[in-house]
């Protein structure tokens, strides 16, 4: 088992590494595919067949391979299978595209600090700046570099953060529609939520809490504390 499949765990760790090129990630996958094709025996043949089937059915992987060939200059885009709406400018953003979801999973711990309950007025421009700061901390802390040493990668990263105005407006309409549907289908739950809104933000005016008079008086004292309100905002 170890002699034949130890390379699999090594490959997974290599693919989960941050900052690798798309061409490098595809080369890693093709390398493990070549090694598995050399397996013998019933089990080895079945595992190799399974891997080849998964790769062949994965249309996204095939598109990534074609984009990588264009970026490396191996082939042009005349006879390659790529989405019609993908322009040459869009393909440049795929230079460092991750082949796994590890980066997405890592981002959850970062986003939970950005999208905290006390940051409800966090603007999109400030979100971009905060992400750039976190990128700078990553490069400085783990690779001994800073944002200026990796300006090309950061520039591509900033381009990905740009959202066209029409998409923002469509997203706003969708979210407003979603809110209306929630209010319609979950009206009882929303009424209960409104009674407990003071838990989320105790500094609102005219809050109907439904708690005891003594507790309500203590809440009023907290809501009128200017120092606490400044820290909350």
Tab-separated table of N, CA, C and O in Angstrom, residues 142-188:
chain	number	residue	atom	x	y	z
A	142	UNK	N	4.981	34.705	6.138
A	142	UNK	CA	5.284	33.326	5.763
A	142	UNK	C	6.357	33.203	4.694
A	142	UNK	O	6.970	32.158	4.551
A	143	UNK	N	6.578	34.255	3.927
A	143	UNK	CA	7.526	34.144	2.818
A	143	UNK	C	8.638	35.194	2.878
A	143	UNK	O	9.466	35.276	1.988
A	144	UNK	N	8.650	36.015	3.943
A	144	UNK	CA	9.699	37.014	4.083
A	144	UNK	C	9.623	38.119	3.048
A	144	UNK	O	10.598	38.807	2.783
A	145	UNK	N	8.456	38.302	2.429
A	145	UNK	CA	8.283	39.337	1.409
A	145	UNK	C	7.210	40.300	1.881
A	145	UNK	O	6.715	40.216	2.993
A	146	UNK	N	6.844	41.238	1.034
A	146	UNK	CA	5.740	42.122	1.346
A	146	UNK	C	4.938	42.361	0.073
A	146	UNK	O	5.189	41.762	-0.961
A	147	UNK	N	3.955	43.240	0.183
A	147	UNK	CA	3.029	43.447	-0.924
A	147	UNK	C	3.717	44.019	-2.160
A	147	UNK	O	3.281	43.820	-3.290
A	148	UNK	N	4.841	44.739	-1.961
A	148	UNK	CA	5.542	45.338	-3.096
A	148	UNK	C	6.384	44.307	-3.849
A	148	UNK	O	6.617	44.440	-5.042
A	149	UNK	N	6.830	43.271	-3.152
A	149	UNK	CA	7.644	42.235	-3.791
A	149	UNK	C	6.795	41.307	-4.651
A	149	UNK	O	7.324	40.607	-5.507
A	150	UNK	N	5.506	41.283	-4.413
A	150	UNK	CA	4.611	40.402	-5.183
A	150	UNK	C	3.509	41.254	-5.823
A	150	UNK	O	2.350	40.872	-5.848
A	151	UNK	N	3.888	42.416	-6.346
A	151	UNK	CA	2.907	43.368	-6.859
A	151	UNK	C	2.083	42.801	-8.012
A	151	UNK	O	0.910	43.131	-8.168
A	152	UNK	N	2.692	41.927	-8.824
A	152	UNK	CA	1.956	41.374	-9.972
A	152	UNK	C	0.791	40.505	-9.496
A	152	UNK	O	-0.332	40.615	-10.005
A	153	UNK	N	1.069	39.682	-8.497
A	153	UNK	CA	0.023	38.804	-7.982
A	153	UNK	C	-1.074	39.612	-7.287
A	153	UNK	O	-2.261	39.325	-7.428
A	154	UNK	N	-0.663	40.647	-6.537
A	154	UNK	CA	-1.639	41.485	-5.853
A	154	UNK	C	-2.465	42.287	-6.850
A	154	UNK	O	-3.662	42.484	-6.671
A	155	UNK	N	-1.838	42.720	-7.933
A	155	UNK	CA	-2.567	43.477	-8.958
A	155	UNK	C	-3.649	42.600	-9.584
A	155	UNK	O	-4.781	43.046	-9.779
A	156	UNK	N	-3.311	41.342	-9.879
A	156	UNK	CA	-4.309	40.417	-10.406
A	156	UNK	C	-5.397	40.159	-9.376
A	156	UNK	O	-6.579	40.026	-9.717
A	157	UNK	N	-4.988	40.086	-8.114
A	157	UNK	CA	-5.947	39.856	-7.043
A	157	UNK	C	-6.943	41.013	-6.940
A	157	UNK	O	-8.142	40.809	-6.763
A	158	UNK	N	-6.454	42.247	-7.078
A	158	UNK	CA	-7.326	43.411	-7.009
A	158	UNK	C	-8.303	43.450	-8.178
A	158	UNK	O	-9.448	43.883	-8.038
A	159	UNK	N	-7.845	42.998	-9.351
A	159	UNK	CA	-8.737	42.965	-10.509
A	159	UNK	C	-9.896	42.005	-10.274
A	159	UNK	O	-11.021	42.256	-10.694
A	160	UNK	N	-9.615	40.906	-9.583
A	160	UNK	CA	-10.676	39.932	-9.306
A	160	UNK	C	-11.719	40.498	-8.351
A	160	UNK	O	-12.861	40.055	-8.345
A	161	UNK	N	-11.304	41.471	-7.523
A	161	UNK	CA	-12.232	42.045	-6.568
A	161	UNK	C	-13.175	43.062	-7.207
A	161	UNK	O	-14.143	43.474	-6.582
A	162	UNK	N	-12.861	43.479	-8.436
A	162	UNK	CA	-13.721	44.456	-9.092
A	162	UNK	C	-15.041	43.814	-9.493
A	162	UNK	O	-15.069	42.757	-10.133
A	163	UNK	N	-16.127	44.418	-9.095
A	163	UNK	CA	-17.459	43.921	-9.432
A	163	UNK	C	-18.181	44.991	-10.233
A	163	UNK	O	-18.335	46.126	-9.757
A	164	UNK	N	-18.618	44.690	-11.463
A	164	UNK	CA	-19.332	45.673	-12.278
A	164	UNK	C	-20.577	46.189	-11.570
A	164	UNK	O	-21.191	45.488	-10.763
A	165	UNK	N	-20.953	47.422	-11.898
A	165	UNK	CA	-22.089	48.056	-11.240
A	165	UNK	C	-23.377	47.288	-11.502
A	165	UNK	O	-24.232	47.163	-10.613
A	166	UNK	N	-23.552	46.761	-12.723
A	166	UNK	CA	-24.789	46.054	-13.036
A	166	UNK	C	-24.934	44.785	-12.190
A	166	UNK	O	-26.039	44.416	-11.783
A	167	UNK	N	-23.816	44.112	-11.903
A	167	UNK	CA	-23.882	42.917	-11.072
A	167	UNK	C	-24.250	43.286	-9.642
A	167	UNK	O	-25.031	42.594	-8.979
A	168	UNK	N	-23.704	44.400	-9.149
A	168	UNK	CA	-24.030	44.851	-7.796
A	168	UNK	C	-25.519	45.187	-7.693
A	168	UNK	O	-26.190	44.809	-6.728
A	169	UNK	N	-26.054	45.862	-8.718
A	169	UNK	CA	-27.475	46.228	-8.689
A	169	UNK	C	-28.359	44.987	-8.768
A	169	UNK	O	-29.371	44.892	-8.060
A	170	UNK	N	-27.978	44.031	-9.611
A	170	UNK	CA	-28.741	42.790	-9.699
A	170	UNK	C	-28.687	42.003	-8.393
A	170	UNK	O	-29.698	41.438	-7.956
A	171	UNK	N	-27.523	41.992	-7.769
A	171	UNK	CA	-27.381	41.301	-6.488
A	171	UNK	C	-28.235	41.974	-5.418
A	171	UNK	O	-28.859	41.300	-4.588
A	172	UNK	N	-28.287	43.308	-5.452
A	172	UNK	CA	-29.099	44.050	-4.484
A	172	UNK	C	-30.575	43.728	-4.658
A	172	UNK	O	-31.303	43.496	-3.680
A	173	UNK	N	-31.035	43.699	-5.911
A	173	UNK	CA	-32.431	43.351	-6.178
A	173	UNK	C	-32.750	41.937	-5.719
A	173	UNK	O	-33.811	41.674	-5.139
A	174	UNK	N	-31.812	41.020	-5.977
A	174	UNK	CA	-32.028	39.630	-5.570
A	174	UNK	C	-32.111	39.511	-4.049
A	174	UNK	O	-32.978	38.805	-3.513
A	175	UNK	N	-31.221	40.200	-3.348
A	175	UNK	CA	-31.218	40.132	-1.886
A	175	UNK	C	-32.475	40.764	-1.298
A	175	UNK	O	-33.029	40.255	-0.308
A	176	UNK	N	-32.924	41.860	-1.896
A	176	UNK	CA	-34.163	42.481	-1.422
A	176	UNK	C	-35.357	41.560	-1.647
A	176	UNK	O	-36.247	41.460	-0.791
A	177	UNK	N	-35.367	40.889	-2.799
A	177	UNK	CA	-36.438	39.924	-3.075
A	177	UNK	C	-36.380	38.752	-2.100
A	177	UNK	O	-37.410	38.274	-1.611
A	178	UNK	N	-35.166	38.316	-1.807
A	178	UNK	CA	-34.994	37.222	-0.853
A	178	UNK	C	-35.480	37.630	0.535
A	178	UNK	O	-36.128	36.849	1.245
A	179	UNK	N	-35.196	38.869	0.913
A	179	UNK	CA	-35.650	39.376	2.211
A	179	UNK	C	-37.168	39.411	2.280
A	179	UNK	O	-37.772	39.022	3.300
A	180	UNK	N	-37.812	39.873	1.192
A	180	UNK	CA	-39.278	39.916	1.166
A	180	UNK	C	-39.876	38.524	1.276
A	180	UNK	O	-40.880	38.317	1.976
A	181	UNK	N	-39.264	37.554	0.591
A	181	UNK	CA	-39.757	36.182	0.661
A	181	UNK	C	-39.595	35.596	2.062
A	181	UNK	O	-40.459	34.864	2.547
A	182	UNK	N	-38.481	35.936	2.702
A	182	UNK	CA	-38.276	35.466	4.075
A	182	UNK	C	-39.341	36.062	4.999
A	182	UNK	O	-39.888	35.363	5.868
A	183	UNK	N	-39.616	37.346	4.817
A	183	UNK	CA	-40.626	37.991	5.651
A	183	UNK	C	-42.010	37.392	5.424
A	183	UNK	O	-42.833	37.339	6.341
A	184	UNK	N	-42.261	36.934	4.191
A	184	UNK	CA	-43.572	36.358	3.867
A	184	UNK	C	-43.718	34.938	4.420
A	184	UNK	O	-44.728	34.600	5.041
A	185	UNK	N	-42.700	34.110	4.202
A	185	UNK	CA	-42.803	32.709	4.591
A	185	UNK	C	-42.471	32.458	6.062
A	185	UNK	O	-42.901	31.472	6.649
A	186	UNK	N	-41.694	33.351	6.655
A	186	UNK	CA	-41.273	33.147	8.040
A	186	UNK	C	-41.675	34.341	8.905
A	186	UNK	O	-40.890	34.838	9.690
A	187	UNK	N	-42.908	34.787	8.729
A	187	UNK	CA	-43.356	35.983	9.430
A	187	UNK	C	-43.343	35.782	10.947
A	187	UNK	O	-42.966	36.673	11.709
A	188	UNK	N	-43.755	34.580	11.411
A	188	UNK	CA	-43.776	34.338	12.855
A	188	UNK	C	-42.366	34.333	13.430
A	188	UNK	O	-42.101	34.913	14.492
